[in-house]
Each structure stands twice: as C-alpha cells, then as structure tokens.
PDB file of N, CA and C in Angstrom:
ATOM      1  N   UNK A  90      10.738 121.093   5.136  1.00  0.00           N
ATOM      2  CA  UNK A  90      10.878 120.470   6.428  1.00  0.00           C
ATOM      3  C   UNK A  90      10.382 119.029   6.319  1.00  0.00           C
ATOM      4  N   UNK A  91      11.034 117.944   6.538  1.00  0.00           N
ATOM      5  CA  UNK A  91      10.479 116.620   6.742  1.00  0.00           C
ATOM      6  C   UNK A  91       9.990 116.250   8.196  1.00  0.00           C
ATOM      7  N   UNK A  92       8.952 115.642   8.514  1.00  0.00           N
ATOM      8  CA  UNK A  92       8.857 114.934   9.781  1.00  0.00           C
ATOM      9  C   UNK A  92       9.086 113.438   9.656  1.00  0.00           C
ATOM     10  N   UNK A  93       9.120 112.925  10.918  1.00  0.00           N
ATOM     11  CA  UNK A  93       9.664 111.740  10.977  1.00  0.00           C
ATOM     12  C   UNK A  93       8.296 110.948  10.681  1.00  0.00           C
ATOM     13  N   UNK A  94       8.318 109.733  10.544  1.00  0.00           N
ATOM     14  CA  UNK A  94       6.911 108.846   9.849  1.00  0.00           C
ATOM     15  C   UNK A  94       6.763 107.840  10.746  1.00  0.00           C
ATOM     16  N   UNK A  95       5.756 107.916  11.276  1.00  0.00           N
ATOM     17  CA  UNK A  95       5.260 106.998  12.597  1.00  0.00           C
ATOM     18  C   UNK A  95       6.099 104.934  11.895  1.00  0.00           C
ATOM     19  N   UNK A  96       6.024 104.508  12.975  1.00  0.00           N
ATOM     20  CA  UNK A  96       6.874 103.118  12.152  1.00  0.00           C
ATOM     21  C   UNK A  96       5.558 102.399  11.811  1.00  0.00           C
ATOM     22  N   UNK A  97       4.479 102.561  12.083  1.00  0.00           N
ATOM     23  CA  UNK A  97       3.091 101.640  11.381  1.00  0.00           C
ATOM     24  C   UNK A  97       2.684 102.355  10.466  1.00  0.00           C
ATOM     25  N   UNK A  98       2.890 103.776  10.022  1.00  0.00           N
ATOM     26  CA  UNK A  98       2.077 104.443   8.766  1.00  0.00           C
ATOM     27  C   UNK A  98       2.642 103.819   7.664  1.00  0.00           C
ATOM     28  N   UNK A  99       1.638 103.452   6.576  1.00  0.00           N
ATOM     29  CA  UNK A  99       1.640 102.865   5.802  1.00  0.00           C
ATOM     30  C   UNK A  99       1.377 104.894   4.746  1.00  0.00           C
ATOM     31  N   UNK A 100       2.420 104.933   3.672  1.00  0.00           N
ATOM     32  CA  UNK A 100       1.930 106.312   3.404  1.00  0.00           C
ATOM     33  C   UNK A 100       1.051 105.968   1.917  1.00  0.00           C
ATOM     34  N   UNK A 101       0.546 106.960   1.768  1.00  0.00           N
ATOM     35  CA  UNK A 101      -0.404 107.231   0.140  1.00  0.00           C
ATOM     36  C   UNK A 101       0.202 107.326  -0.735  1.00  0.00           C
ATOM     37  N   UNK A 102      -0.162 106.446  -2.353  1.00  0.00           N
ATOM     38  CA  UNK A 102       0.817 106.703  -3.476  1.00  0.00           C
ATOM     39  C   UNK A 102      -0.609 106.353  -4.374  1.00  0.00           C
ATOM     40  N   UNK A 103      -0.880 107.893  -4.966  1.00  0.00           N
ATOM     41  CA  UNK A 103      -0.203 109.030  -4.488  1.00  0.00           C
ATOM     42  C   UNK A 103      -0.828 109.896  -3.104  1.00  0.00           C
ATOM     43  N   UNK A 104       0.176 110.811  -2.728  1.00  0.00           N
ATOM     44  CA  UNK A 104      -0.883 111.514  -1.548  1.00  0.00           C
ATOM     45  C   UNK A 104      -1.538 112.394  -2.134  1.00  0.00           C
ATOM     46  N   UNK A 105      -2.381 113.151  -1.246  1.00  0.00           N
ATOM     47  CA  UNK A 105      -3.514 113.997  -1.606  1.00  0.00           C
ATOM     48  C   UNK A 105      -3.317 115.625  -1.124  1.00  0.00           C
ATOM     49  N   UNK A 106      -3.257 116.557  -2.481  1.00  0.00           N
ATOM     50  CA  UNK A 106      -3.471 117.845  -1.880  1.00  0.00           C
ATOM     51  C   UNK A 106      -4.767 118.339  -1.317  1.00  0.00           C
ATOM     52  N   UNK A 107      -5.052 119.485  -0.522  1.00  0.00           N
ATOM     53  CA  UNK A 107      -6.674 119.534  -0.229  1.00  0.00           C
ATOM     54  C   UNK A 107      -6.081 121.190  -0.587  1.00  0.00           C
ATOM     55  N   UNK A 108      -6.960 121.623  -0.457  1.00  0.00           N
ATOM     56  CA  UNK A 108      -7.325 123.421  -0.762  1.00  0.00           C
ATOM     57  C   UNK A 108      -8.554 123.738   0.519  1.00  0.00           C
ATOM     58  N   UNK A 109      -7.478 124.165   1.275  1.00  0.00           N
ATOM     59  CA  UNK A 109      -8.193 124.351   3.013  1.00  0.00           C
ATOM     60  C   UNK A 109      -9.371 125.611   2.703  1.00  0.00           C
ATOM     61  N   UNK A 110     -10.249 125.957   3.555  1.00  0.00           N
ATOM     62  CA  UNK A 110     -11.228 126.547   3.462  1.00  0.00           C
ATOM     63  C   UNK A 110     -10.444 128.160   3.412  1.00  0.00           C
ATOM     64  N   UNK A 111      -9.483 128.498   3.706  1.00  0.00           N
ATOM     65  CA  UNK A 111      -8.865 129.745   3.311  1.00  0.00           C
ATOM     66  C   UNK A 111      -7.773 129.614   2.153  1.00  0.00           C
ATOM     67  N   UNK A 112      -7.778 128.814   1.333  1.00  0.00           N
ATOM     68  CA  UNK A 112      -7.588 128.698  -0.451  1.00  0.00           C
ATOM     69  C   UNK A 112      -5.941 128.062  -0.307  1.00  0.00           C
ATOM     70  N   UNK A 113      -5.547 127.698   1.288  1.00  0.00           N
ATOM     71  CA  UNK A 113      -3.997 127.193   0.553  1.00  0.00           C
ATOM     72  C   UNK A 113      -4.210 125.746   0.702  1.00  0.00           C
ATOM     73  N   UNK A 114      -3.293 125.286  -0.417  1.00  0.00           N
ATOM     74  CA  UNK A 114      -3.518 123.873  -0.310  1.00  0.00           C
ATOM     75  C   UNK A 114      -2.272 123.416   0.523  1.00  0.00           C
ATOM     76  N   UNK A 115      -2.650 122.002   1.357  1.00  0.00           N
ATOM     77  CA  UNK A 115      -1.928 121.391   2.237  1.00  0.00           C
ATOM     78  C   UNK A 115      -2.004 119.906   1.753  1.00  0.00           C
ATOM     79  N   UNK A 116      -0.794 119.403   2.030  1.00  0.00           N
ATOM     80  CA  UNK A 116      -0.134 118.090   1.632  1.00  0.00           C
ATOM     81  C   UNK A 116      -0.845 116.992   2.731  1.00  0.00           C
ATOM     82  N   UNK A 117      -1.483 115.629   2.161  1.00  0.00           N
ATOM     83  CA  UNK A 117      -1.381 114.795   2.906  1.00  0.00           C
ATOM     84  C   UNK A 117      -0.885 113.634   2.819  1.00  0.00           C
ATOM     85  N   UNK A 118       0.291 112.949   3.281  1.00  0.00           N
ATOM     86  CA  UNK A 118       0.577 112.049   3.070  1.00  0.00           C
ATOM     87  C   UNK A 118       0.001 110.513   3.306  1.00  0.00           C
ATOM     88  N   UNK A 119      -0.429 110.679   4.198  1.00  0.00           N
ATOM     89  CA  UNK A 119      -0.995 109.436   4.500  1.00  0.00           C
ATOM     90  C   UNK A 119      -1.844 109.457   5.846  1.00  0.00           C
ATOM     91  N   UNK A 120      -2.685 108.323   6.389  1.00  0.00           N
ATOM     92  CA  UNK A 120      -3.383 108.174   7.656  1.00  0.00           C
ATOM     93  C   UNK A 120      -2.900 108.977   8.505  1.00  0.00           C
ATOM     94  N   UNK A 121      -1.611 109.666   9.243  1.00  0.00           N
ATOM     95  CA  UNK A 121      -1.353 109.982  10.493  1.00  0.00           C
ATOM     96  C   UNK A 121      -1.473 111.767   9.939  1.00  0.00           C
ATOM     97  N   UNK A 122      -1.011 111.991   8.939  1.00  0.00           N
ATOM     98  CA  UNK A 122      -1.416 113.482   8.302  1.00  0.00           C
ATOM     99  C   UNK A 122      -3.070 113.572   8.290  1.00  0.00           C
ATOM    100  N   UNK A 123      -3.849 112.466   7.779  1.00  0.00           N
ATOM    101  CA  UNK A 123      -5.166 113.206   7.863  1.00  0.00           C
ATOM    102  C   UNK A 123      -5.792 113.189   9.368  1.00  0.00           C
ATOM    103  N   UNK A 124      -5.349 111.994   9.786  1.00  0.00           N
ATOM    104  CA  UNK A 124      -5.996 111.718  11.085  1.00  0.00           C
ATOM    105  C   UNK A 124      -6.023 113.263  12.303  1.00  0.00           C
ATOM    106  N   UNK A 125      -4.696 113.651  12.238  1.00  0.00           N
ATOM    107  CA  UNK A 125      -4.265 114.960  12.910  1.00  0.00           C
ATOM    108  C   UNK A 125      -5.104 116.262  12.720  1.00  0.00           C
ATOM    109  N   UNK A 126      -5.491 116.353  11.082  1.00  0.00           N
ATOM    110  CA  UNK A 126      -5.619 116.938  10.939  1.00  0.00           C
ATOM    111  C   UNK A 126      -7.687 117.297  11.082  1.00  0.00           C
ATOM    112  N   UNK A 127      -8.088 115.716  10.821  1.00  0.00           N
ATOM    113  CA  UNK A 127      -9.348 115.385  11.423  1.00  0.00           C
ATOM    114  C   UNK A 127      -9.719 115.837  12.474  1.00  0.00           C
ATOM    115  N   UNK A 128      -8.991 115.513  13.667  1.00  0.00           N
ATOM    116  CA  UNK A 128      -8.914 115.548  15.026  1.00  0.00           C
ATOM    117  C   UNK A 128      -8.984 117.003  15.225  1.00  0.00           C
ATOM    118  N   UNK A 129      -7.908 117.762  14.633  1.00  0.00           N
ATOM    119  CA  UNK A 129      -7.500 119.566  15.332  1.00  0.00           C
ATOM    120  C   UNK A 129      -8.353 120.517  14.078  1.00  0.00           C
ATOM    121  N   UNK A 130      -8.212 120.540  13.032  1.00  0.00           N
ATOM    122  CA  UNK A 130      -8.810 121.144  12.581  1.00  0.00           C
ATOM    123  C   UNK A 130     -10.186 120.827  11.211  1.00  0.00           C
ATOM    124  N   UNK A 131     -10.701 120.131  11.500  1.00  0.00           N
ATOM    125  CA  UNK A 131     -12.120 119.539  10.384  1.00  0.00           C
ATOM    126  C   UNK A 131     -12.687 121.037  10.803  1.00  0.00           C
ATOM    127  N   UNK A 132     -13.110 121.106   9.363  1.00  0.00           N
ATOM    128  CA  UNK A 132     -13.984 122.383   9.481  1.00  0.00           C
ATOM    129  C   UNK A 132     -15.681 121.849   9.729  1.00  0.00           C
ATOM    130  N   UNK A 133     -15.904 120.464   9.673  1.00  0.00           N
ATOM    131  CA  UNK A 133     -17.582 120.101   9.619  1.00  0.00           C
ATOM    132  C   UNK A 133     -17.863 118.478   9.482  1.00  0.00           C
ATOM    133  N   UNK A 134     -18.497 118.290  10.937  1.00  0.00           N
ATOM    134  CA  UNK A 134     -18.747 116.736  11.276  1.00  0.00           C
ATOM    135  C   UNK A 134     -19.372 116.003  10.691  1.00  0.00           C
ATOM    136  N   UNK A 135     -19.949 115.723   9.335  1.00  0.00           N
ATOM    137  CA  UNK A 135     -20.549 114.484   8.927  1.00  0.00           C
ATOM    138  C   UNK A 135     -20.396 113.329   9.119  1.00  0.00           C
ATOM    139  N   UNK A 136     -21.040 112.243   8.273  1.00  0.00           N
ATOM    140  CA  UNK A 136     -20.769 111.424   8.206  1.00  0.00           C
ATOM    141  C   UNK A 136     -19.300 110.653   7.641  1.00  0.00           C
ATOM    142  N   UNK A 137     -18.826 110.849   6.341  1.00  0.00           N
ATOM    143  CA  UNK A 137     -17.845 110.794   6.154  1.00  0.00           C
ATOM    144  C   UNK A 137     -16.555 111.344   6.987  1.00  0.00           C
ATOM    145  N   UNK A 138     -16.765 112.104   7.899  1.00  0.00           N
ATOM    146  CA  UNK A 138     -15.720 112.410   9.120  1.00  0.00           C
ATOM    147  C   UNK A 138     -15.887 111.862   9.636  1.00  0.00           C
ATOM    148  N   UNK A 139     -16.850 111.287  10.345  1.00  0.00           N
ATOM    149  CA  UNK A 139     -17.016 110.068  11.234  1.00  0.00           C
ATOM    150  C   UNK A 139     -15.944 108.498  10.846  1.00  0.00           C
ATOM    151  N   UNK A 140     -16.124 108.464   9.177  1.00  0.00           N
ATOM    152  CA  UNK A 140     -15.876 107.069   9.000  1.00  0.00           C
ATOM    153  C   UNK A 140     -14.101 107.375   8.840  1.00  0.00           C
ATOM    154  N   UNK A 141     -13.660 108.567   8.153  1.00  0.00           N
ATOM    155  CA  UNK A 141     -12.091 109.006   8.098  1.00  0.00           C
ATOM    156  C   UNK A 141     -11.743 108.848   9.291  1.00  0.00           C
ATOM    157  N   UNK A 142     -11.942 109.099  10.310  1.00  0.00           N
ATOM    158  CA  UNK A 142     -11.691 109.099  11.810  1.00  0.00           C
ATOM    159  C   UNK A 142     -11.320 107.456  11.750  1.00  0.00           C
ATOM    160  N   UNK A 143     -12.531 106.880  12.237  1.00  0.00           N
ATOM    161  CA  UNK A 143     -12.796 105.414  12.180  1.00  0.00           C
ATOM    162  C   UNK A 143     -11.616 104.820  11.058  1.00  0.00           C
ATOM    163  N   UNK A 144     -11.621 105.264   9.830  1.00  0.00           N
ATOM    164  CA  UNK A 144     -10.678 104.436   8.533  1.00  0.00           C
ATOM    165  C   UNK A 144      -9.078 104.564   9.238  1.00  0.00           C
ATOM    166  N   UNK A 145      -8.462 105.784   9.001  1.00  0.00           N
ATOM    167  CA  UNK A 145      -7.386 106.453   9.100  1.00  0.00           C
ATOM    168  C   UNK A 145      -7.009 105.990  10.592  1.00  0.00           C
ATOM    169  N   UNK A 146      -7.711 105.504  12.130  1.00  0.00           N
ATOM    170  CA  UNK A 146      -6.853 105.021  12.599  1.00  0.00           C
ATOM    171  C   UNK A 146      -7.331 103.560  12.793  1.00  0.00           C
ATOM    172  N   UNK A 147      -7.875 103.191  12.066  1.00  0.00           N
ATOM    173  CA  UNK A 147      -8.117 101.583  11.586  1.00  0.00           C
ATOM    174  C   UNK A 147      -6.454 101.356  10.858  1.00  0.00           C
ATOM    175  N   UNK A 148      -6.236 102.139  10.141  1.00  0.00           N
ATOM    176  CA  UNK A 148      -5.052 101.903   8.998  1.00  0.00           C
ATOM    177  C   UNK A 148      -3.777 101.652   9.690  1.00  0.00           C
ATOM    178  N   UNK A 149      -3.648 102.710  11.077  1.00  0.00           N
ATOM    179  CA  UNK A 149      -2.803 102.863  11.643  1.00  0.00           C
ATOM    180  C   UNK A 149      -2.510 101.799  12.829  1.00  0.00           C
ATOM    181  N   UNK A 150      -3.205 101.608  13.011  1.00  0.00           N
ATOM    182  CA  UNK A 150      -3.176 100.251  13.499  1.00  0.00           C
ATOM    183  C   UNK A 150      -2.709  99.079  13.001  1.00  0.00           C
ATOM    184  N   UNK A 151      -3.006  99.162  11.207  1.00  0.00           N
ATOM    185  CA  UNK A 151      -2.694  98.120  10.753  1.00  0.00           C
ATOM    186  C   UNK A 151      -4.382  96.994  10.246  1.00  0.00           C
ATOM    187  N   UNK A 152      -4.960  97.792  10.926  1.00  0.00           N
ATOM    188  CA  UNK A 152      -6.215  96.953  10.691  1.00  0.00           C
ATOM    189  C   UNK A 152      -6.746  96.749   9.147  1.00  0.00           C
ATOM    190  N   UNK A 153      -6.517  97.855   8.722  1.00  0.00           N
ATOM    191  CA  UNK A 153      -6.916  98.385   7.174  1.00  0.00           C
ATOM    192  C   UNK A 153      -6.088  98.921   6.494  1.00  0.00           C
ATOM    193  N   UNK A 154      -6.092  98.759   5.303  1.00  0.00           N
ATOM    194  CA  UNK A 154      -4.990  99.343   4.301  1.00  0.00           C
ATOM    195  C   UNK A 154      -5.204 100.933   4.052  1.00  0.00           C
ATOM    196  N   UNK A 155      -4.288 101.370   3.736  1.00  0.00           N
ATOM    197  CA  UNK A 155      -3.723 102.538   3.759  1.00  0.00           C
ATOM    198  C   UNK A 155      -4.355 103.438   2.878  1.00  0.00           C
ATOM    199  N   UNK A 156      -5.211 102.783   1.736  1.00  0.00           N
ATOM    200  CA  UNK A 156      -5.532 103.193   0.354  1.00  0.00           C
ATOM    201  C   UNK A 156      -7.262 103.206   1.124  1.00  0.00           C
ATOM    202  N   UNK A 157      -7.557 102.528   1.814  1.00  0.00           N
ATOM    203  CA  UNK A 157      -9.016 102.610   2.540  1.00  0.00           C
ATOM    204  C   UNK A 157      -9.873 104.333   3.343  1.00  0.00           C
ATOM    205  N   UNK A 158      -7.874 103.909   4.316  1.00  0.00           N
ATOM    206  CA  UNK A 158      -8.463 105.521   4.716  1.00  0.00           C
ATOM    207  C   UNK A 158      -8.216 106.712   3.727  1.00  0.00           C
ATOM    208  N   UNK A 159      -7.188 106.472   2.658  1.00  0.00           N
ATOM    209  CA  UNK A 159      -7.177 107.652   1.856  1.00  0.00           C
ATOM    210  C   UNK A 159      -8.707 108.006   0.978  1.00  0.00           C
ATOM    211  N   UNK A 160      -9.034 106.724   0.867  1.00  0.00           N
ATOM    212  CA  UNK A 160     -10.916 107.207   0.141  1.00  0.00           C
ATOM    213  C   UNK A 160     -12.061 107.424   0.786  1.00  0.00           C
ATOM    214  N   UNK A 161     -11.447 107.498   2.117  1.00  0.00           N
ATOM    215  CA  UNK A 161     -12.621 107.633   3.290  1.00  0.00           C
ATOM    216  C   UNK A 161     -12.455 109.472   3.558  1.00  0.00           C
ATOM    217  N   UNK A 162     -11.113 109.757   3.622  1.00  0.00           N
ATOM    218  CA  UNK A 162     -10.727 110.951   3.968  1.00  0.00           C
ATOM    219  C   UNK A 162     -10.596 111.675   2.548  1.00  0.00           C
ATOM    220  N   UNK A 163     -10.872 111.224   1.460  1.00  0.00           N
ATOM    221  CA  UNK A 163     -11.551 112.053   0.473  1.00  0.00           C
ATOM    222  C   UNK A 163     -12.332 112.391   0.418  1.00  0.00           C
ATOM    223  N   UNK A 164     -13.185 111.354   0.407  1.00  0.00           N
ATOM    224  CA  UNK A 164     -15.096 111.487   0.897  1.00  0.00           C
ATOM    225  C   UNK A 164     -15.085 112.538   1.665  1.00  0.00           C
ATOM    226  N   UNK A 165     -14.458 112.678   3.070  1.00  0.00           N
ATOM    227  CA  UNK A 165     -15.152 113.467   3.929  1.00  0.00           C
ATOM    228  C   UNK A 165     -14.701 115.144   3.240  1.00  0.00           C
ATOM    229  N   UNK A 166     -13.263 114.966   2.038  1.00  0.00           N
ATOM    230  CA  UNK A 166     -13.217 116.476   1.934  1.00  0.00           C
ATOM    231  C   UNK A 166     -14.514 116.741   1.131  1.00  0.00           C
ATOM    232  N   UNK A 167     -14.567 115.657   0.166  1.00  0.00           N
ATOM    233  CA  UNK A 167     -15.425 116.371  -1.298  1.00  0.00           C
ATOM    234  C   UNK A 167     -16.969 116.945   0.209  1.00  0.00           C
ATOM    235  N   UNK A 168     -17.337 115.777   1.200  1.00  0.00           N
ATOM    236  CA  UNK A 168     -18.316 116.590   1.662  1.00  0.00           C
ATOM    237  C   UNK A 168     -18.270 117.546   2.627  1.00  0.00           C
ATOM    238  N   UNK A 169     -17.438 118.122   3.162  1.00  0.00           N
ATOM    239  CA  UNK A 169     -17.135 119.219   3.553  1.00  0.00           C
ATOM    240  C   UNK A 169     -16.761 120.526   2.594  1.00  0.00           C
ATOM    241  N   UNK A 170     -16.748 120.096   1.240  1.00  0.00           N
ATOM    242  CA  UNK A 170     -16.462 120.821   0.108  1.00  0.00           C
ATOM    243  C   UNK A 170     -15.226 121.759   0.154  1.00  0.00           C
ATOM    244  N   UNK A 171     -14.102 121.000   0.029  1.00  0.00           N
ATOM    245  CA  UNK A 171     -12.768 121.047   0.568  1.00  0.00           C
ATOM    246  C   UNK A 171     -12.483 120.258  -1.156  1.00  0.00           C
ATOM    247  N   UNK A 172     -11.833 121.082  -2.004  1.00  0.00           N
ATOM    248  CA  UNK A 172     -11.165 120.417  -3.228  1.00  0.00           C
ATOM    249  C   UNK A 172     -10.345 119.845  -2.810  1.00  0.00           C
ATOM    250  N   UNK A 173      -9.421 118.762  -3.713  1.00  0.00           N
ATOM    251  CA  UNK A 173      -8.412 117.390  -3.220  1.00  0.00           C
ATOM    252  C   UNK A 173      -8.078 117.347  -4.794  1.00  0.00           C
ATOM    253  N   UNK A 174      -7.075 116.960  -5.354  1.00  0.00           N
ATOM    254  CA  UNK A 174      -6.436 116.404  -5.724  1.00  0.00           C
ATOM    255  C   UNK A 174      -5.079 115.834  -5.945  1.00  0.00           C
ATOM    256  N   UNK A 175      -5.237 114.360  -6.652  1.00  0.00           N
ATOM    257  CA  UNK A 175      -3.972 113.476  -6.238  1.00  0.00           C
ATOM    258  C   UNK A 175      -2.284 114.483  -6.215  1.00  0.00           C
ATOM    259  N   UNK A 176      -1.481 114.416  -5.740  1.00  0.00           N
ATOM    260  CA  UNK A 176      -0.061 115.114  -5.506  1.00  0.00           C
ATOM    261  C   UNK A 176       1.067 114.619  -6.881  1.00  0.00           C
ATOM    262  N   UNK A 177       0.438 114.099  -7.615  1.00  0.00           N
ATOM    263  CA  UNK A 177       1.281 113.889  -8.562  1.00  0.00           C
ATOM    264  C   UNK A 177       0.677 114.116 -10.085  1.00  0.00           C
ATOM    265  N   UNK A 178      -0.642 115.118  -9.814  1.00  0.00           N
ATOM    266  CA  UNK A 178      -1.019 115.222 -11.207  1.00  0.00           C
ATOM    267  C   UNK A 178      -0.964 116.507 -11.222  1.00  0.00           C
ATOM    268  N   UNK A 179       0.013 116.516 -12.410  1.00  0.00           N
ATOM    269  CA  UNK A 179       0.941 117.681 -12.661  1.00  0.00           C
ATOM    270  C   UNK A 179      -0.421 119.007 -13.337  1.00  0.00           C
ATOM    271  N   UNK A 180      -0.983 118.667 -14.105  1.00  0.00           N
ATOM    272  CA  UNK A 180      -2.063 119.512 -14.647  1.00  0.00           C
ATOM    273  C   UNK A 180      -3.269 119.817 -13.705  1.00  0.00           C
ATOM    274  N   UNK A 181      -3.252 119.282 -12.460  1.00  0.00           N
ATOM    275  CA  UNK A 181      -4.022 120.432 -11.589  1.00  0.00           C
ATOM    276  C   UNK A 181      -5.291 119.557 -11.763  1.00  0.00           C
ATOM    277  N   UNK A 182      -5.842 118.339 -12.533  1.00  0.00           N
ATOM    278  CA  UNK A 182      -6.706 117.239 -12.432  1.00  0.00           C
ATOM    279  C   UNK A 182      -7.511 117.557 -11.210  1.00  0.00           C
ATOM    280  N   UNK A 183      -8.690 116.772 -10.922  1.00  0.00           N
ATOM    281  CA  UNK A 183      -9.067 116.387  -9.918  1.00  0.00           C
ATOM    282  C   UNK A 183      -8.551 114.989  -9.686  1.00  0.00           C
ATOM    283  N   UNK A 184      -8.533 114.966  -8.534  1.00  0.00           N
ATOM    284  CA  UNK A 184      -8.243 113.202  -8.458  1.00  0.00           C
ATOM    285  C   UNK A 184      -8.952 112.296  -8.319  1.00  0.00           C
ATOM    286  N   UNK A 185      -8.453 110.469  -8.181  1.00  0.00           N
ATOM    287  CA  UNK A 185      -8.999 109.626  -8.448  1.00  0.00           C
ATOM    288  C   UNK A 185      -9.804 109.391  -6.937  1.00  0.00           C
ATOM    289  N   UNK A 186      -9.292 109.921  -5.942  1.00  0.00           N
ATOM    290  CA  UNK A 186      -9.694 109.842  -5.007  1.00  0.00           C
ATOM    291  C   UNK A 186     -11.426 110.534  -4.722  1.00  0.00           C
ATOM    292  N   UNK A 187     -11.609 111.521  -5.638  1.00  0.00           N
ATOM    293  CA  UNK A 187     -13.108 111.768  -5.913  1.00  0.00           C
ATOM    294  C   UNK A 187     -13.833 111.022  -6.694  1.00  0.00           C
ATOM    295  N   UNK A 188     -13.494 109.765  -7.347  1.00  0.00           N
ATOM    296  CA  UNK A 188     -13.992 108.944  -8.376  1.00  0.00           C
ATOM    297  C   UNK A 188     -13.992 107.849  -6.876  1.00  0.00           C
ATOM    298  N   UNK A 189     -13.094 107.725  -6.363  1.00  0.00           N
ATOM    299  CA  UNK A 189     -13.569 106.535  -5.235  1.00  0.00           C
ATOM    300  C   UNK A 189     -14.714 107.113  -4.688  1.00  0.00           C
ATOM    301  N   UNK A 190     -14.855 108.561  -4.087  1.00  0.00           N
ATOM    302  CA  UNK A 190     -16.204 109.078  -3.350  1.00  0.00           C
ATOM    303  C   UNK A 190     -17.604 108.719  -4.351  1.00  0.00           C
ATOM    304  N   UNK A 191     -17.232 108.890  -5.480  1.00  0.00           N
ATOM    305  CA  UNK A 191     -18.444 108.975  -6.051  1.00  0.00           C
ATOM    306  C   UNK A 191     -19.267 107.391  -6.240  1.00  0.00           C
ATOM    307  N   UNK A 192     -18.063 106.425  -5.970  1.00  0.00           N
ATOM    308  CA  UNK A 192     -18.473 105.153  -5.908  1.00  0.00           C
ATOM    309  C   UNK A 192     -18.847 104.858  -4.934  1.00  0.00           C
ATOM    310  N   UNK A 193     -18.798 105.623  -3.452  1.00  0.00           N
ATOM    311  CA  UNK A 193     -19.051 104.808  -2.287  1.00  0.00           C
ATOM    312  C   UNK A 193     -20.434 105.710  -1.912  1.00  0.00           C
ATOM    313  N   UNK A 194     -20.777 106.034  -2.796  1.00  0.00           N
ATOM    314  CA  UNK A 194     -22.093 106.815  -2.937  1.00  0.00           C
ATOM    315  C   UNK A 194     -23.117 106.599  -3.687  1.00  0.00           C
TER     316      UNK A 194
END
C-alpha cells in the first residue's frame, strides 16, 4: 500500500526500520511517519521523545533538515529500547542512525 507524502516532507535516505515492542518491525520513512507515530503510539516519554517531537516537526516545517529529525527519532528508539536499523542494510546491521545517538551522548 503506498500513502500519499505530505508536499513539505523531506523523506530519509535511508529510512529506518524499528522492531515495535511486540517484535514486528515497522517502516519509517521520514518526519511525518515518525512524528505520527510519536504522537499515537510512543511506548515511553523521555527526553529524547521530547526532542523527536520538537526535531520531526521542526523538519516539517522546513525549519530543519530531514536527516536531524531522523537522529533525534533514533535516539528516542535506542532509549526507549526499541531496535532500529537503517532500511537498506541488507544483512540485518544495526544502523548508522545508532552511531548518531551515541554521538549526541
């Protein structure tokens, strides 16, 4: 199924799989996929949810680049302890997007 792509989302390359707290993994493409998914279902409010919130519709706006909220909304999986990795690494990797968390830490 495709959905249609807001005309300001800027999308993720690459996007990010997560492995939801009941083991299936879900696709994110970009700011308006995590933002939604921030909003309706976050399993746990930290800090890094705070700033994905804040990043992801900073992005959407246009305020911030697209690649900002994708390492903000990594952060908040690795700390909600929600696995992620990038959608195009074929061997099941972790992604680079946990190497950005570990830097903004």
């Amino acid at each position: 199924m495709t959905r249609e792509v807001p005309m300001k989302e800027a999308l993720w390359h690459p996007p990010l799989w997560v492995s939801l707290q009941n083991g299936m993994p879900r696709l994110f493409r970009g700011p308006y996929d995590a933002l939604d998914f921030l909003e309706h279902e976050w399993p746990s409010h930290g800090k890094w949810y705070h700033r994905a919130i804040r990043d992801c519709r900073a992005a959407l706006s246009g305020i911030v680049a697209a690649e900002i909220a994708r390492a903000s909304f990594a952060a908040a999986c690795a700390e909600a302890s929600l696995a992620l990795r990038d959608a195009d690494s074929a061997d099941g990797s972790k992604t680079s997007a946990n190497v950005a968390f570990k830097r903004q830490h």
